[in-house]
Short mmCIF file of C-alpha atoms and ligand atoms in Angstrom, two decimals:
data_model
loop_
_atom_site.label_atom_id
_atom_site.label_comp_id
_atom_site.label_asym_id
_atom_site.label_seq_id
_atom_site.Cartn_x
_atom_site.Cartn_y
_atom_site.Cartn_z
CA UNK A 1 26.31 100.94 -6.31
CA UNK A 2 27.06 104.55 -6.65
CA UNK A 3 25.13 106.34 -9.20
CA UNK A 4 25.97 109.30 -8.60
CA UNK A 5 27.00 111.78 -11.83
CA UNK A 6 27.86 115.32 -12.74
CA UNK A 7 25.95 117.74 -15.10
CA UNK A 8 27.56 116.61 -18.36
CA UNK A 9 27.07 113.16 -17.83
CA UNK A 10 23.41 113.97 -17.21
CA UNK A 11 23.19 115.50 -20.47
CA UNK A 12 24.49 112.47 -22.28
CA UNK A 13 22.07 110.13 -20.09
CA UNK A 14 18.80 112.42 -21.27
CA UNK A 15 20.71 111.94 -25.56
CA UNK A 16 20.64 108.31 -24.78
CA UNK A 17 17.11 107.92 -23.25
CA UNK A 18 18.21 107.39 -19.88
CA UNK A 19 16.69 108.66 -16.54
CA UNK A 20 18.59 111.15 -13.98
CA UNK A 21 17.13 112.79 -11.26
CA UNK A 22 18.63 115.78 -10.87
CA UNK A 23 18.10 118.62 -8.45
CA UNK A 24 15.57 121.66 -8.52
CA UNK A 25 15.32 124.59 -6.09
CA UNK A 26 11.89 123.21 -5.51
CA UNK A 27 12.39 119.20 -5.24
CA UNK A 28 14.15 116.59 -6.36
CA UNK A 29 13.24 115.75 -10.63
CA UNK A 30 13.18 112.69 -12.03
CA UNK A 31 14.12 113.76 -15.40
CA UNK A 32 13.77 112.38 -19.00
CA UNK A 33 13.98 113.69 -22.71
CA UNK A 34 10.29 114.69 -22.84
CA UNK A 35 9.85 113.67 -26.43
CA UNK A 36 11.43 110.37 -26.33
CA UNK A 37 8.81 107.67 -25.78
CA UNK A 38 10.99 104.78 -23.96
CA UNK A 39 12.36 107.43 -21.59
CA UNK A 40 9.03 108.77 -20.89
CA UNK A 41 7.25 105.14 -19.79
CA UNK A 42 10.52 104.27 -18.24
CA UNK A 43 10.19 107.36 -15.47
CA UNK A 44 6.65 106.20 -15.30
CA UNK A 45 7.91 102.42 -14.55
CA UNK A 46 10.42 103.76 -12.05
CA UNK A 47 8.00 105.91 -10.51
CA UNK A 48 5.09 103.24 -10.22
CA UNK A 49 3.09 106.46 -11.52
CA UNK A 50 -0.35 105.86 -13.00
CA UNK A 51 -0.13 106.11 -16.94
CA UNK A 52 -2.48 108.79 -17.11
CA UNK A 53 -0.78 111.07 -14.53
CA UNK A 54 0.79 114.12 -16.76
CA UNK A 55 5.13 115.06 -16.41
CA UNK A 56 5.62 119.00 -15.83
CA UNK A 57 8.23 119.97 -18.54
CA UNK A 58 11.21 122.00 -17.78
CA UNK A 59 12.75 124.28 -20.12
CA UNK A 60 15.79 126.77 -20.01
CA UNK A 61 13.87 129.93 -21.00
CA UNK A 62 10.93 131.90 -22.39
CA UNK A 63 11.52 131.61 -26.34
CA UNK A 64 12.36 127.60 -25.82
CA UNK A 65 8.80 127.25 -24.26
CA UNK A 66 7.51 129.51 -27.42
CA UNK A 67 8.54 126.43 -29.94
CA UNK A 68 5.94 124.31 -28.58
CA UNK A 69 3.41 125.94 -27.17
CA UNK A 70 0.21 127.74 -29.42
CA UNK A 71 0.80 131.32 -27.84
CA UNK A 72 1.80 132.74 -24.50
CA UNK A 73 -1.02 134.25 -23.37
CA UNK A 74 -0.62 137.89 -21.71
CA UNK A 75 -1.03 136.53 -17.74
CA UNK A 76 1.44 133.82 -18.49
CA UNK A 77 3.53 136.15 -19.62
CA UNK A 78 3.95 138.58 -17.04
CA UNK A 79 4.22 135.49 -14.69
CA UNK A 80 6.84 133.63 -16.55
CA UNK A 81 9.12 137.37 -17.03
CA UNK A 82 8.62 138.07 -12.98
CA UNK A 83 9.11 134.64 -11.68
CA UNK A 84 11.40 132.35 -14.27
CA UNK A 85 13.73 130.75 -13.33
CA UNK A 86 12.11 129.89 -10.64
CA UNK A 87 9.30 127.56 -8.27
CA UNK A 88 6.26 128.28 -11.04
CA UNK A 89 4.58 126.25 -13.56
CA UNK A 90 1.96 127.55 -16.03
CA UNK A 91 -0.36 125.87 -17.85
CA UNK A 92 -0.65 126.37 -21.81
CA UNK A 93 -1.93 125.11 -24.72
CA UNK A 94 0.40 122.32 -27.18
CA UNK A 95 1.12 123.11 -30.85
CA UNK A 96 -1.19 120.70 -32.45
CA UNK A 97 0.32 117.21 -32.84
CA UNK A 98 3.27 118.19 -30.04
CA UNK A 99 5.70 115.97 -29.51
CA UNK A 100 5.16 116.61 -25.94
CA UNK A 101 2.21 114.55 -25.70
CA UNK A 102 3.87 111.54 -24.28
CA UNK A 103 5.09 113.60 -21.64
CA UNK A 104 1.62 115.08 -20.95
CA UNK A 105 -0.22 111.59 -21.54
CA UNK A 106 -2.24 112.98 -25.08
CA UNK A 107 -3.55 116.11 -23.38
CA UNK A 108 -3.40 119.08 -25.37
CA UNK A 109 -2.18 121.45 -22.64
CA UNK A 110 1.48 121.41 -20.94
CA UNK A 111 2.61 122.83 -17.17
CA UNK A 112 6.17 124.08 -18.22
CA UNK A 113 8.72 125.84 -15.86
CA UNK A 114 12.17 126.78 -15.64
CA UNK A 115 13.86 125.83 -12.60
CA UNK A 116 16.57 127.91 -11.05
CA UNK A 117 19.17 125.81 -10.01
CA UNK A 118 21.76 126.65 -11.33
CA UNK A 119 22.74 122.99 -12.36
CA UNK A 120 19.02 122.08 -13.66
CA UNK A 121 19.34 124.94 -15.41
CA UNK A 122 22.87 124.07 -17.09
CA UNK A 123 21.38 120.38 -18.06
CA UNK A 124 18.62 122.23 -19.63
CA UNK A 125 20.83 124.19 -21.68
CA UNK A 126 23.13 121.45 -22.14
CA UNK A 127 20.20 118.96 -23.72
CA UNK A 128 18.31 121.58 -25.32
CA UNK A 129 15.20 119.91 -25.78
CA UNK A 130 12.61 119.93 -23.17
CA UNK A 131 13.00 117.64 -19.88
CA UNK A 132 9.71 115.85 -18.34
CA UNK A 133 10.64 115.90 -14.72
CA UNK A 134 7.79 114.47 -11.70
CA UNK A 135 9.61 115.17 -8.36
CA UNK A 136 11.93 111.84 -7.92
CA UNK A 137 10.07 109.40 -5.49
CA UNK A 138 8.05 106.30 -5.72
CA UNK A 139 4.78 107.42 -6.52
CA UNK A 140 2.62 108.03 -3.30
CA UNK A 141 5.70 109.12 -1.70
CA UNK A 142 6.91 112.48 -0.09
CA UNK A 143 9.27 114.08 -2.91
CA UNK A 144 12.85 114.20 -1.76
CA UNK A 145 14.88 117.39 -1.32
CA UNK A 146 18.01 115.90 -1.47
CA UNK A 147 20.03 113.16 -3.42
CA UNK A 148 19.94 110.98 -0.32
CA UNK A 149 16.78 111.27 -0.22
CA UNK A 150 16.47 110.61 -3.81
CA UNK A 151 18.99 107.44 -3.28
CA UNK A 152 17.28 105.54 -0.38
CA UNK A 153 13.84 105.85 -2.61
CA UNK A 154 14.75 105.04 -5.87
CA UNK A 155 18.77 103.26 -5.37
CA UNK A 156 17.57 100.01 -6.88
CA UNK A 157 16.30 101.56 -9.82
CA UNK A 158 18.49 101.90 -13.10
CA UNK A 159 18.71 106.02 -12.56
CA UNK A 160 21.48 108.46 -12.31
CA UNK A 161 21.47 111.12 -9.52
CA UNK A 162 22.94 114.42 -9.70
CA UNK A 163 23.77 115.92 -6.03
CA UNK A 164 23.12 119.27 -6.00
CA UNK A 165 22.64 120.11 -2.05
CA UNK A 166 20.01 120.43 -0.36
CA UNK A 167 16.51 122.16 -2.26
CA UNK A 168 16.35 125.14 -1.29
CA UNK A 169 12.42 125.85 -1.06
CA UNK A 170 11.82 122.19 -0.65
CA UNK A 171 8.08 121.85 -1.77
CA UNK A 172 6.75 121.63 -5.12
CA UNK A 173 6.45 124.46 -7.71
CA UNK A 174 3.22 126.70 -7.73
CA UNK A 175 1.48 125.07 -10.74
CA UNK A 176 -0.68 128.13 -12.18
CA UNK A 177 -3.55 128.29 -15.27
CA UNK A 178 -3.51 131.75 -16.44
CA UNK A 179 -4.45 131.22 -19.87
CA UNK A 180 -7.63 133.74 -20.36
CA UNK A 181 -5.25 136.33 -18.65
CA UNK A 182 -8.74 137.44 -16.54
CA UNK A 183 -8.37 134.66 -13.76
CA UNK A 184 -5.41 132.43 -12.06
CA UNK A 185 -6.36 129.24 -11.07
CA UNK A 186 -3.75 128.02 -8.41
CA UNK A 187 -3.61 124.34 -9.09
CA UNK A 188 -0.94 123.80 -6.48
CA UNK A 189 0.06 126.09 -4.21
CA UNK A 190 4.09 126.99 -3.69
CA UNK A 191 6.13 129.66 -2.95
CA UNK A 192 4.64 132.20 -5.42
CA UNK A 193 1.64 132.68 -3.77
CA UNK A 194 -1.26 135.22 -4.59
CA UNK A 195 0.61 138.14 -2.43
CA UNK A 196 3.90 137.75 -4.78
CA UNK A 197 1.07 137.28 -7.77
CA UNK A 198 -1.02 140.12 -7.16
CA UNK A 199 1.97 142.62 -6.89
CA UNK A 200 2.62 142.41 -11.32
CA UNK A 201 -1.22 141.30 -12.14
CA UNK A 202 -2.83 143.60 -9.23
CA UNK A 203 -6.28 142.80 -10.87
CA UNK A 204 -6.16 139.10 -11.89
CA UNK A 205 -8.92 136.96 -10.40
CA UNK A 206 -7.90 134.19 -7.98
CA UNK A 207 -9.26 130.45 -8.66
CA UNK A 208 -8.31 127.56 -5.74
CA UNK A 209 -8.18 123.93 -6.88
CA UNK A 210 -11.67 123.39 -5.49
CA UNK A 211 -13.39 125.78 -7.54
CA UNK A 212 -11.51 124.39 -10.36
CA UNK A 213 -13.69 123.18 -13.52
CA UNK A 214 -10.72 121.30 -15.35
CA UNK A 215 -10.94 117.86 -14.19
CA UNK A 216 -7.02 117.47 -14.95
CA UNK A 217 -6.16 119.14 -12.03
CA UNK A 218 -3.26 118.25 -10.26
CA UNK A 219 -3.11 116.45 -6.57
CA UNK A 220 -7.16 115.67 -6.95
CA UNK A 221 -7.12 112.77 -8.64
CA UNK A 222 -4.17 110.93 -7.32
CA UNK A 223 -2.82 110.84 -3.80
CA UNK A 224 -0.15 112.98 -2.72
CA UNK A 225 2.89 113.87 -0.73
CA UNK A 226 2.24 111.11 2.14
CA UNK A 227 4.52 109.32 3.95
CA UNK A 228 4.10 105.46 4.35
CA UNK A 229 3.28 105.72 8.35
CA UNK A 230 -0.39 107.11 8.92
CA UNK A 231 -0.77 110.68 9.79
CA UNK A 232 -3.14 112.64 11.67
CA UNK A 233 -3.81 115.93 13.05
CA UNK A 234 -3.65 116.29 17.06
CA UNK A 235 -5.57 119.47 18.53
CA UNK A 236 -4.18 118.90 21.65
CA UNK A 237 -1.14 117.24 23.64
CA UNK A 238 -4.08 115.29 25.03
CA UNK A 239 -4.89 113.18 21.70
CA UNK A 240 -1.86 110.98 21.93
CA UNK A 241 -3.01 110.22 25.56
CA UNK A 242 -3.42 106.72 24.57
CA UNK A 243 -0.98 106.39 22.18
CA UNK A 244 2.44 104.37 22.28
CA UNK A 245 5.35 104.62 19.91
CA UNK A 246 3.87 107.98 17.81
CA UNK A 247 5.56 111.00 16.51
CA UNK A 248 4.26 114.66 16.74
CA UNK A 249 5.66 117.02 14.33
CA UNK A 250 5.36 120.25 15.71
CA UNK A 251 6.97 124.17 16.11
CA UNK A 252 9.45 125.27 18.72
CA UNK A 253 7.02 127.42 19.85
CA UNK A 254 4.53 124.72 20.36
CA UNK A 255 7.85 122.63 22.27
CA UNK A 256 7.98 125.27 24.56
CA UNK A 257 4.25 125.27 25.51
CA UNK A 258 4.50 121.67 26.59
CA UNK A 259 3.89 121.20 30.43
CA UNK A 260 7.13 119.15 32.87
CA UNK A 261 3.78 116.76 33.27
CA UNK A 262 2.90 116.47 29.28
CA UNK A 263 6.48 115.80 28.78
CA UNK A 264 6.85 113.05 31.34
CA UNK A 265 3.86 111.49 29.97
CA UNK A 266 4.95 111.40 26.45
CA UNK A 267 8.80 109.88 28.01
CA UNK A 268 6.89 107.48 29.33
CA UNK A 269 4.87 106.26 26.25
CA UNK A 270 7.43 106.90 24.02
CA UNK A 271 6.25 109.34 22.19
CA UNK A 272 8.89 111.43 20.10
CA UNK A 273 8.62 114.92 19.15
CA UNK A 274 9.69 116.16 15.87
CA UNK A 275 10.86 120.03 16.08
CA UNK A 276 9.53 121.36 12.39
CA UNK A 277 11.35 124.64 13.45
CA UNK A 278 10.30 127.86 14.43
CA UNK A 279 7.49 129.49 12.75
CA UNK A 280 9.12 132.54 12.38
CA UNK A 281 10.94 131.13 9.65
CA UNK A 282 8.38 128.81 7.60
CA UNK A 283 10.89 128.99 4.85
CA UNK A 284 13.10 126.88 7.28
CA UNK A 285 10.25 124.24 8.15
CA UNK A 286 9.36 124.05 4.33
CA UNK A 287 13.36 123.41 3.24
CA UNK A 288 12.76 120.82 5.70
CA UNK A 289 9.68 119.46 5.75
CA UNK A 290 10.04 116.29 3.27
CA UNK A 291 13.25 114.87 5.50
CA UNK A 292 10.63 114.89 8.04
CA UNK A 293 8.36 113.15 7.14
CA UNK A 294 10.85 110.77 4.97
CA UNK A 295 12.16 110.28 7.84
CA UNK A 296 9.34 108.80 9.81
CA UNK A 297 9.34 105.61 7.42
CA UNK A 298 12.49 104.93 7.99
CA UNK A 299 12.01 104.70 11.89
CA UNK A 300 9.72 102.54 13.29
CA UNK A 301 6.95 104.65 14.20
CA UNK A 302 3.30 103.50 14.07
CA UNK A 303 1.23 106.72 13.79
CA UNK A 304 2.44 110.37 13.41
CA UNK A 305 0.24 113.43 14.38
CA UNK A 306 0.91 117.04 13.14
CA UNK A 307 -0.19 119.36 16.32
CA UNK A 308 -2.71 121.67 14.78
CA UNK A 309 -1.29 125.15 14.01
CA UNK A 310 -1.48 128.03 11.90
CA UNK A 311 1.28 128.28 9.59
CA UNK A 312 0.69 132.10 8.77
CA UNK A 313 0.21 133.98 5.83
CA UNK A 314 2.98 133.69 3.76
CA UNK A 315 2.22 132.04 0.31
CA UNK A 316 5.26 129.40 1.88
CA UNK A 317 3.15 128.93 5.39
CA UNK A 318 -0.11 128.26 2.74
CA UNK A 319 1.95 126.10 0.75
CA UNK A 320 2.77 123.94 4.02
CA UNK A 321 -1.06 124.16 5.20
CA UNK A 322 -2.14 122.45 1.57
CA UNK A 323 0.65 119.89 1.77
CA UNK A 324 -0.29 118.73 5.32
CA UNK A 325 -3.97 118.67 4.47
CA UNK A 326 -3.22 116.41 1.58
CA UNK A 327 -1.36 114.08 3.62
CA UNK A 328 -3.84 113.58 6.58
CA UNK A 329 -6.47 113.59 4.44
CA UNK A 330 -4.97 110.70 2.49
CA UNK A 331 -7.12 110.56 -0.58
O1 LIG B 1 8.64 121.71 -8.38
C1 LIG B 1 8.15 120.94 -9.22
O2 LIG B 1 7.17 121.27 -9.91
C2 LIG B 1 8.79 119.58 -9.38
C3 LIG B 1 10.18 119.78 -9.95
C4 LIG B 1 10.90 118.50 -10.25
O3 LIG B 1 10.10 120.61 -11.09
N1 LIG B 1 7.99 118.70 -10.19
C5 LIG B 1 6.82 118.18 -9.76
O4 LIG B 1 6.22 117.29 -10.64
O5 LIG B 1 6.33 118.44 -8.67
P1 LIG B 1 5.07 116.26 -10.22
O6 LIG B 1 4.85 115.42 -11.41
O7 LIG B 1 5.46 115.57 -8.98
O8 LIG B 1 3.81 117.15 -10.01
C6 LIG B 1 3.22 117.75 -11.15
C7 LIG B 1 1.74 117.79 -11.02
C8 LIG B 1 1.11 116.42 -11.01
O9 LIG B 1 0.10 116.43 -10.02
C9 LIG B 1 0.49 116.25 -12.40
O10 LIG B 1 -0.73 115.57 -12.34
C10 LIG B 1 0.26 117.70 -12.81
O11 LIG B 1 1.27 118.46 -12.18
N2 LIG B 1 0.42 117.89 -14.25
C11 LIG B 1 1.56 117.86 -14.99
N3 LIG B 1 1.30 118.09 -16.30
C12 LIG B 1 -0.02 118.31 -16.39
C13 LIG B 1 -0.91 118.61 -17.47
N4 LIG B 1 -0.48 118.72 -18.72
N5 LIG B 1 -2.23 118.77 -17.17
C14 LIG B 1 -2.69 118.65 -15.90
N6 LIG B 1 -1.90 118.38 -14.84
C15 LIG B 1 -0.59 118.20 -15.07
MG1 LIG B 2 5.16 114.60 -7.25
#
């Protein structure tokens, strides 16, 4: 069955309650009118998605977010001018009885974003009302960065899929609390890091996820990003001595270390090495880090490894380091 539809169609699936996933420069969306009820529980059915696990809303500019939310605080501001469209999400407070409390499961405060694809972007124009969108895979899952992705995850459901190429970023948005305009918390890291952050607020105060107070926060309470086959870290070519049938992700650069002896060795207990790319482009490895590790589920490996490695200081290479500790850490 091909379910495959264009923008407009898209727009008339979100009028009559239906579910699309549709592309973002970030991931994959599974999006839904985000104050319709029925469409809201059915992306939670088709997700598997724990009922009390809050959709991101996507809208097509400032003064759309403005409708619903109490005020935009001065931080949030400055973020949402510099970086929308594009791979952010802030955190603000809901008018009081919003109609956007299905979408955020009765909490009082909403992550909204606008995306930057250009055909996201043209849906959210199209629908005018705001779009709950999780990233498009079975909950648990790696979020797909591409509608074939999107396809061999969720084909069997009853959704429509808008192709729009490949992600571009291909992780999740930076979801951001700025709301006393003093401190950021960084609830997820992404693209916009604190370099690309500090440049318009230059004295902001930085808050990670672990010194986080707001129990709501996202990626703590539920598992995250992982693929089905187990995955580890390997600090050396040596900890898959004993190991048959694995995968190790790693770097060119880390290839090219690799001994004529390792490599035998690893022929010979068929182990297969995964080039990430070269980590002189981390944008590269992060566009296509999901297929990866999508990927390894569909082959018949038993155990996958990461090689440790140091993925830099970009607020991408960061953004890569969080997503791989969240998948070996499994929790
Ligand atoms: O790049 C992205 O942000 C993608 C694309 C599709 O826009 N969306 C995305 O959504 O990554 P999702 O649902 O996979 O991740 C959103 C995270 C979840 O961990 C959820 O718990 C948290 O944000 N979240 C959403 N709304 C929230 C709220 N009102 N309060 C607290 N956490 C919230
Ligand atoms: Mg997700």
């Amino acid at each position: 069955m091909n379910m495959t539809i264009n923008a407009s169609r898209a727009i008339e699936f979100l009028k009559e309650g239906k579910v699309v996933a549709v592309p973002a420069e970030t991931v994959y969306g599974l999006a839904a009118d985000a104050m319709n009820p029925t469409a809201i529980s059915k992306v939670f059915e088709i997700k598997g998605r724990p009922a009390d696990n809050p959709l991101i809303c996507h809208f097509h500019s400032i003064d759309q977010i403005r409708k619903y939310v109490k005020d935009i605080p001065a931080a949030t501001e400055m973020l949402m001018q510099h970086f929308s469209p594009g791979p952010i999400s802030c955190m603000l407070d809901l008018k009081e009885n919003s109609p956007l409390q299905f979408a955020t499961c009765g909490s009082a405060q909403v992550i909204a974003r606008i995306p930057s694809h250009e055909i996201f972007l043209q849906i959210l124009r199209g629908f005018d009302l705001p779009v709950a969108a999780p990233s498009a895979n079975t909950s648990g899952r790696v979020s797909p960065t591409s509608a074939a992705m999107v396809e061999r995850d969720l084909g069997n459901k009853p959704v429509g899929i808008v192709d729009g190429g490949t992600s571009g970023i291909g992780l999740e948005s930076t979801i951001t609390d700025a709301r006393n305009s003093n401190e950021i918390f960084i609830l997820r890291p992404g693209a916009i890091g604190e370099k690309e952050i500090r440049r318009i607020l230059p004295s902001i105060k930085f808050l990670y996820e672990k010194n986080a107070i707001n129990s709501a926060i996202p990626g703590i309470k539920y598992r995250h990003y992982a693929p089905a086959t187990p995955v580890a870290i390997a600090h050396h070519f040596n900890d898959l001595e004993n190991e048959k049938d694995a995968a190790l992700l790693l770097t060119l650069e880390q290839i090219a270390t690799l001994s004529a002896e390792q490599k035998k060795k690893f022929t010979a207990q068929k182990t297969i090495l995964i080039s990430l790319g070269s980590i002189r482009d981390a944008d590269d490895i992060a566009r296509n880090f999901y297929m990866h590790l999508a990927a390894l589920d569909q082959s018949g490996i038993q155990k996958a490894y990461f090689l440790k490695n140091d993925w830099g200081d970009s607020s991408v290479g960061k953004a890569l380091q969080n997503r791989i500790e969240k998948i070996v850490s499994n929790v």
